[in-house]
Amino acid sequence: MKIGFIGLGNMGAPMAENLAKEHEVIGFDTVAKPDRITLASSAADVAKEADVVITMLPNGEILRTVADEIHPAMKPSAIHLDCSTVDVDSARAVAAQAEAHNLMAIDAPVSGGIGGAQAGTLTFMAGGADEAFARVKPLFDIMGQKAVHCGPAGNGQAAKICNNMILGVTMIATCEAFVLADKLGLDRQAMFDVVSTSSGYSWTMNAYCPAPGIGPQSPADNDYQPGFAADLMLKDLNLAQMAAETADADTPMGQAARDLYAQFVEQEEGAGRDFSAMLPRFEKRGRG
Ligand code: NAD
């Protein structure tokens, strides 16, 4: 398969490198020039020969600009596979535009982070037609360990933001419960031993415990270096709120989590730290 890869940043470069072990890959990025990937001089140049063009870009606005450049250049029936995390509306608009150009489109945001991109162990949440999903499935198998087909265009983004809204809310709940436990004189190990085997258990407690030295290894054991940065959690919580507004969904906990991560990242010490660094944030505060 001939693959074009646009957006060779922290995630895109290792994903493109993994694909290049089995396919012909040509990449383009306005800034990054990774030396292990064959590069073209424009996005349109990448697009014109490719069977599949993958984009891994920062946001929906940039995705729409790049789609405007590549769709007219792509071969009929080629597939635009967008793996960026973007708003649902942009994903659906780009898919509709692809269809108007006789192309196919899949939105397939990922979880698994930079480590997963390097190791080829990402999880893809995909939206788009069955035929397009089947055609790109072998590429998911190279870049990741799991791909879930979530329905038509935009549903991959919908799955991602719903998952991450739960994740953000749950992390905050786990961190504030640890601080309440501290203040009540409850030992953190005892707290973990109870909650991780009781009805309060969650991924944030059991697999990614925000308390250093408790539970399995996590960013808390590495001075809260990400991991999954609070900034990216804020991005996803903002996307969830944008979608909730469009869909008229009442999401008070998601909104509260968005507001708290916005305060943490924009006004406190959260930028560049793991999203579990909410725990030391709460430790420093009282109710006032
Ligand atoms: P990044 O900023 O490292 O990479 C984005 C790349 O896109 C940059 O190299 C930038 O130069 C390039 N770019 C911007 N505009 C361009 C254009 N018009 N044409 C070509 N290239 C352009 O970001 P990243 O960490 O690789 O994340 C990419 C996407 O993956 C984002 O949507 C992010 O939310 C999502 N994501 C990231 C992580 C993570 O842990 N980093 C995890 C899951 C999902």
XYZ file of N, CA, C and O in Angstrom, residues 89-217:
516
model
N -17.771 17.797 15.017
C -18.265 18.528 13.833
C -17.209 18.561 12.724
O -17.538 18.369 11.552
N -15.954 18.820 13.081
C -14.890 18.849 12.056
C -14.720 17.475 11.433
O -14.554 17.348 10.219
N -14.751 16.433 12.263
C -14.596 15.071 11.728
C -15.699 14.775 10.711
O -15.443 14.225 9.629
N -16.945 15.159 11.045
C -18.071 14.867 10.135
C -17.993 15.740 8.888
O -18.287 15.265 7.779
N -17.573 16.998 9.029
C -17.460 17.884 7.864
C -16.380 17.380 6.909
O -16.571 17.372 5.677
N -15.261 16.936 7.445
C -14.164 16.429 6.610
C -14.592 15.142 5.896
O -14.290 14.932 4.718
N -15.335 14.306 6.584
C -15.818 13.060 5.961
C -16.789 13.371 4.816
O -16.735 12.743 3.746
N -17.681 14.356 5.031
C -18.640 14.724 3.980
C -17.906 15.298 2.767
O -18.244 14.997 1.614
N -16.890 16.097 3.049
C -16.105 16.681 1.952
C -15.367 15.583 1.167
O -15.296 15.620 -0.059
N -14.829 14.605 1.903
C -14.140 13.490 1.234
C -15.104 12.766 0.297
O -14.777 12.468 -0.859
N -16.297 12.507 0.796
C -17.300 11.798 -0.011
C -17.626 12.594 -1.279
O -17.754 12.018 -2.369
N -17.708 13.909 -1.149
C -18.003 14.763 -2.308
C -16.893 14.680 -3.358
O -17.123 14.963 -4.539
N -15.680 14.294 -2.928
C -14.561 14.120 -3.862
C -14.388 12.655 -4.271
O -13.314 12.263 -4.750
N -15.411 11.817 -4.048
C -15.334 10.381 -4.354
C -14.238 9.664 -3.574
O -13.612 8.720 -4.068
N -14.007 10.132 -2.355
C -13.022 9.488 -1.482
C -13.763 8.829 -0.330
O -14.954 9.064 -0.132
N -13.035 8.032 0.453
C -13.610 7.503 1.688
C -12.878 8.136 2.868
O -11.712 8.550 2.730
N -13.565 8.206 4.001
C -12.946 8.829 5.180
C -13.210 7.997 6.421
O -14.279 7.405 6.574
N -12.198 7.965 7.275
C -12.340 7.338 8.594
C -11.781 8.310 9.627
O -10.686 8.861 9.427
N -12.515 8.561 10.701
C -11.921 9.260 11.851
C -11.563 8.195 12.875
O -12.407 7.362 13.217
N -10.304 8.218 13.306
C -9.850 7.163 14.219
C -8.862 7.729 15.235
O -7.653 7.480 15.163
N -9.376 8.515 16.197
C -8.484 9.005 17.250
C -7.946 7.825 18.053
O -8.502 6.733 18.003
N -6.872 8.104 18.770
C -6.164 7.010 19.449
C -6.121 7.235 20.946
O -6.218 8.362 21.419
N -5.933 6.156 21.683
C -5.441 6.287 23.052
C -4.205 5.413 23.162
O -4.021 4.482 22.386
N -3.360 5.762 24.104
C -2.109 5.019 24.262
C -0.889 5.921 24.294
O 0.186 5.503 24.706
N -1.038 7.173 23.852
C 0.030 8.162 24.008
C 1.272 7.876 23.181
O 1.270 7.001 22.303
N 2.330 8.630 23.481
C 3.561 8.553 22.688
C 4.205 7.169 22.820
O 4.687 6.603 21.844
N 4.153 6.609 24.035
C 4.697 5.259 24.251
C 3.988 4.233 23.384
O 4.618 3.362 22.777
N 2.665 4.349 23.310
C 1.876 3.428 22.481
C 2.154 3.617 21.000
O 2.167 2.641 20.235
N 2.391 4.869 20.590
C 2.706 5.144 19.179
C 4.047 4.504 18.819
O 4.204 3.908 17.749
N 5.013 4.625 19.724
C 6.344 4.057 19.452
C 6.301 2.534 19.436
O 6.892 1.895 18.565
N 5.581 1.963 20.393
C 5.558 0.502 20.521
C 4.578 -0.162 19.556
O 4.555 -1.384 19.432
N 3.747 0.633 18.878
C 2.735 0.054 17.992
C 1.623 -0.625 18.774
O 1.094 -1.651 18.357
N 1.257 -0.023 19.913
C 0.231 -0.638 20.762
C -0.946 0.308 21.011
O -1.617 0.216 22.039
N -1.201 1.226 20.075
C -2.308 2.169 20.253
C -3.654 1.454 20.190
O -3.764 0.362 19.622
N -4.679 2.093 20.749
C -6.075 1.682 20.520
C -6.719 2.732 19.623
O -6.576 3.931 19.872
N -7.387 2.264 18.565
C -8.072 3.175 17.637
C -9.566 3.073 17.848
O -10.117 1.967 17.937
N -10.241 4.236 17.868
C -11.702 4.287 17.931
C -12.162 4.878 16.606
O -11.888 6.042 16.341
N -12.803 4.061 15.768
C -12.980 4.466 14.371
C -14.433 4.744 14.018
O -15.353 4.040 14.445
N -14.628 5.793 13.189
C -15.938 6.089 12.617
C -15.829 6.141 11.106
O -14.862 6.696 10.577
N -16.809 5.561 10.404
C -16.783 5.587 8.939
C -17.428 4.337 8.380
O -17.913 3.475 9.134
N -17.424 4.237 7.051
C -18.105 3.117 6.387
C -17.371 1.796 6.643
O -16.150 1.772 6.827
N -18.147 0.689 6.607
C -17.573 -0.646 6.844
C -16.423 -0.942 5.884
O -15.379 -1.468 6.284
N -16.639 -0.616 4.593
C -15.621 -0.943 3.585
C -14.309 -0.199 3.862
O -13.220 -0.778 3.773
N -14.434 1.064 4.215
C -13.226 1.853 4.496
C -12.520 1.306 5.734
O -11.293 1.175 5.769
N -13.309 0.938 6.761
C -12.716 0.380 7.975
C -11.952 -0.902 7.650
O -10.815 -1.095 8.098
N -12.570 -1.758 6.841
C -11.912 -3.030 6.485
C -10.604 -2.772 5.727
O -9.616 -3.479 5.947
N -10.592 -1.759 4.875
C -9.374 -1.496 4.100
C -8.228 -0.965 4.958
O -7.068 -1.225 4.673
N -8.544 -0.180 5.986
C -7.448 0.370 6.808
C -7.130 -0.499 8.038
O -6.140 -0.242 8.719
N -7.933 -1.529 8.263
C -7.697 -2.386 9.438
C -6.258 -2.938 9.499
O -5.651 -2.948 10.584
N -5.676 -3.380 8.354
C -4.284 -3.856 8.442
C -3.313 -2.776 8.919
O -2.285 -3.093 9.536
N -3.633 -1.515 8.658
C -2.763 -0.431 9.137
C -2.938 -0.236 10.646
O -1.963 -0.011 11.378
N -4.185 -0.345 11.115
C -4.413 -0.297 12.571
C -3.620 -1.411 13.257
O -3.071 -1.218 14.337
N -3.587 -2.582 12.613
C -2.894 -3.724 13.229
C -1.391 -3.475 13.353
O -0.749 -4.019 14.251
N -0.829 -2.668 12.443
C 0.605 -2.338 12.542
C 0.829 -1.279 13.623
O 1.737 -1.390 14.441
N -0.022 -0.261 13.629
C 0.204 0.872 14.551
C -0.343 0.611 15.948
O 0.011 1.320 16.894
N -1.207 -0.378 16.070
C -1.870 -0.553 17.360
C -2.173 -1.987 17.693
O -1.869 -2.910 16.934
N -2.834 -2.176 18.848
C -3.198 -3.532 19.260
C -4.699 -3.740 19.228
O -5.175 -4.860 19.354
N -5.463 -2.643 19.055
C -6.919 -2.792 19.057
C -7.549 -1.689 18.228
O -7.092 -0.539 18.290
N -8.568 -2.039 17.441
C -9.328 -1.029 16.697
C -10.800 -1.368 16.838
O -11.218 -2.477 16.514
N -11.580 -0.435 17.343
C -13.015 -0.652 17.521
C -13.763 0.204 16.504
O -13.551 1.428 16.452
N -14.616 -0.437 15.702
C -15.422 0.313 14.742
C -16.677 0.792 15.464
O -17.519 -0.020 15.851
N -16.800 2.106 15.639
C -17.844 2.665 16.500
C -19.067 3.143 15.729
O -19.996 3.682 16.339
N -19.077 2.994 14.384
C -20.234 3.445 13.608
C -19.811 4.433 12.535
O -18.659 4.420 12.111
N -20.743 5.285 12.094
C -20.446 6.178 10.969
C -19.504 7.335 11.338
O -19.083 7.456 12.493
N -19.230 8.176 10.360
C -18.262 9.272 10.514
C -18.508 10.091 11.781
O -19.641 10.440 12.091
N -17.452 10.384 12.485
C -17.525 11.182 13.709
C -17.649 10.345 14.965
O -17.369 10.829 16.066
N -18.039 9.072 14.822
C -18.275 8.258 16.016
C -16.985 7.854 16.725
O -16.996 7.564 17.920
N -15.869 7.838 15.990
C -14.588 7.597 16.646
C -14.281 8.731 17.613
O -13.929 8.497 18.778
N -14.464 9.966 17.137
C -14.231 11.130 18.014
C -15.219 11.131 19.173
O -14.861 11.480 20.301
N -16.465 10.743 18.893
C -17.479 10.711 19.964
C -17.053 9.735 21.062
O -17.129 10.048 22.263
N -16.574 8.546 20.652
C -16.146 7.539 21.635
C -14.971 8.060 22.459
O -14.923 7.901 23.688
N -14.039 8.700 21.769
C -12.834 9.186 22.464
C -13.192 10.232 23.522
O -12.721 10.172 24.656
N -14.031 11.209 23.161
C -14.306 12.271 24.141
C -15.209 11.780 25.271
O -15.085 12.264 26.392
N -16.088 10.826 24.987
C -16.891 10.264 26.089
C -15.984 9.501 27.054
O -16.083 9.653 28.282
N -15.074 8.693 26.505
C -14.136 7.959 27.362
C -13.309 8.931 28.203
O -13.176 8.767 29.420
N -12.766 9.959 27.545
C -11.860 10.846 28.277
C -12.601 11.777 29.232
O -12.017 12.244 30.206
N -13.885 12.025 28.969
C -14.675 12.779 29.947
C -14.822 11.951 31.231
O -14.654 12.460 32.341
N -15.083 10.652 31.078
C -15.149 9.769 32.256
C -13.792 9.757 32.971
O -13.708 9.864 34.200
N -12.730 9.670 32.169
C -11.376 9.604 32.742
C -11.054 10.859 33.557
O -10.526 10.766 34.673
N -11.360 12.035 33.013
C -11.055 13.288 33.711
C -11.848 13.401 35.006
O -11.302 13.739 36.070
N -13.142 13.090 34.936
C -14.003 13.162 36.119
C -13.510 12.170 37.176
O -13.421 12.486 38.372
N -13.170 10.960 36.724
C -12.765 9.908 37.669
C -11.429 10.239 38.325
O -11.227 9.965 39.516
N -10.510 10.822 37.538
C -9.214 11.186 38.132
C -9.412 12.226 39.227
O -8.824 12.118 40.315
N -10.243 13.223 38.960
C -10.493 14.244 39.977
C -11.111 13.593 41.218
O -10.679 13.854 42.350
N -12.094 12.733 41.030
C -12.753 12.083 42.176
C -11.751 11.253 42.979
O -11.757 11.266 44.216
N -10.864 10.540 42.268
C -9.865 9.708 42.954
C -8.919 10.585 43.768
O -8.603 10.285 44.926
N -8.466 11.693 43.164
C -7.516 12.581 43.861
C -8.165 13.242 45.069
O -7.568 13.305 46.151
N -9.381 13.727 44.912
C -9.991 14.413 46.067
C -10.310 13.417 47.182
O -10.211 13.766 48.357
N -10.617 12.178 46.814
C -10.875 11.165 47.851
C -9.588 10.834 48.608
O -9.617 10.640 49.834
N -8.442 10.786 47.907
C -7.166 10.541 48.611
C -6.896 11.666 49.620
O -6.438 11.417 50.740
N -7.169 12.898 49.223
C -6.885 14.020 50.129
C -7.842 14.014 51.322
O -7.437 14.280 52.460
N -9.098 13.677 51.076
C -10.035 13.546 52.203
C -9.557 12.434 53.143
O -9.532 12.602 54.374
N -9.118 11.307 52.548
C -8.617 10.194 53.368
C -7.421 10.649 54.210
O -7.359 10.368 55.422
N -6.477 11.377 53.582
C -5.314 11.908 54.329
C -5.788 12.705 55.538
O -5.310 12.533 56.656
N -6.736 13.593 55.280
C -7.159 14.523 56.339
C -7.960 13.821 57.435
O -8.083 14.340 58.544
N -8.471 12.637 57.107
C -9.193 11.847 58.118
C -8.265 10.850 58.819
O -8.710 10.045 59.636
N -6.962 10.894 58.450
C -5.998 10.016 59.112
C -5.982 8.601 58.576
O -5.511 7.678 59.236
N -6.511 8.406 57.345
C -6.533 7.061 56.751
C -5.266 6.866 55.921
O -4.951 7.688 55.058
N -4.552 5.794 56.193
C -3.317 5.475 55.481
C -3.603 5.262 53.987
O -4.596 4.623 53.626
N -2.733 5.793 53.123
C -2.987 5.710 51.675
C -2.993 4.268 51.158
O -3.758 3.937 50.256
N -2.101 3.436 51.729
C -2.085 2.041 51.272
C -3.399 1.341 51.643
O -3.968 0.597 50.839
N -3.892 1.638 52.858
C -5.175 1.045 53.286
C -6.304 1.549 52.389
O -7.184 0.778 51.971
N -6.265 2.832 52.085
C -7.267 3.431 51.181
C -7.244 2.705 49.833
O -8.286 2.300 49.293
N -6.035 2.500 49.282
C -5.912 1.807 47.990
C -6.426 0.370 48.115
O -7.185 -0.098 47.252
N -6.010 -0.325 49.157
C -6.387 -1.735 49.302
C -7.908 -1.891 49.366
O -8.456 -2.848 48.817
N -8.571 -0.949 50.020
C -10.039 -1.024 50.107
C -10.682 -0.639 48.779
O -11.444 -1.402 48.185
N -10.362 0.578 48.295
C -11.090 1.100 47.127
C -10.828 0.250 45.882
O -11.743 -0.019 45.100
N -9.571 -0.200 45.706
C -9.236 -0.942 44.483
C -9.944 -2.287 44.412
O -10.008 -2.898 43.341
N -10.504 -2.726 45.544
C -11.251 -3.991 45.547
C -12.704 -3.780 45.970
O -13.395 -4.736 46.327
N -13.141 -2.515 45.970
C -14.523 -2.205 46.383
C -15.214 -1.435 45.262
O -14.652 -1.220 44.196
N -16.412 -0.962 45.555
C -17.235 -0.359 44.496
C -16.706 0.987 44.001
O -17.180 1.493 42.992
N -15.711 1.563 44.675
C -15.103 2.809 44.178
C -13.966 2.565 43.207
O -13.325 3.520 42.763
N -13.719 1.295 42.849
C -12.558 1.026 41.990
C -12.750 1.649 40.610
O -13.866 1.881 40.164
N -11.620 1.937 39.980
C -11.650 2.553 38.646
C -10.265 2.372 38.038
O -9.313 1.998 38.724
N -10.166 2.692 36.766
C -8.852 2.629 36.111
C -7.888 3.605 36.782
O -6.722 3.309 36.974
N -8.406 4.798 37.164
C -7.499 5.793 37.747
C -6.974 5.337 39.108
O -5.858 5.688 39.472
N -7.757 4.587 39.845
C -7.271 4.071 41.121
C -6.427 2.814 40.901
O -5.293 2.723 41.372
N -6.950 1.862 40.141
C -6.322 0.542 40.096
C -5.099 0.479 39.182
O -4.157 -0.252 39.467
N -5.126 1.210 38.057
C -4.061 1.056 37.061
C -3.158 2.282 36.961
O -2.068 2.189 36.397
N -3.598 3.416 37.485
C -2.867 4.667 37.224
C -2.920 5.513 38.487
O -3.176 6.713 38.450
N -2.704 4.832 39.631
C -2.954 5.475 40.929
C -2.180 6.798 41.057
O -0.968 6.839 40.844
N -2.869 7.886 41.413
C -2.206 9.195 41.486
C -1.353 9.399 42.735
O -0.684 10.432 42.840
N -1.359 8.438 43.668
C -0.558 8.575 44.888
C 0.797 7.893 44.699
O 0.838 6.698 44.404
N 1.905 8.622 44.874
C 3.228 8.010 44.691
C 3.425 6.811 45.624
O 3.015 6.851 46.780
N 4.039 5.762 45.082
C 4.383 4.601 45.913
C 3.223 3.673 46.204
O 3.380 2.678 46.908
N 2.050 3.986 45.674
C 0.863 3.161 45.938
C 0.389 2.564 44.616
O 0.324 3.271 43.599
N 0.045 1.276 44.631
C -0.465 0.646 43.411
C 0.640 0.433 42.388
O 1.833 0.551 42.704
N 0.268 0.133 41.143
C 1.288 -0.117 40.123
C 2.049 1.156 39.779
O 1.608 2.253 40.112
N 3.189 1.005 39.104
C 3.979 2.165 38.660
C 3.101 3.094 37.827
O 2.327 2.637 36.982
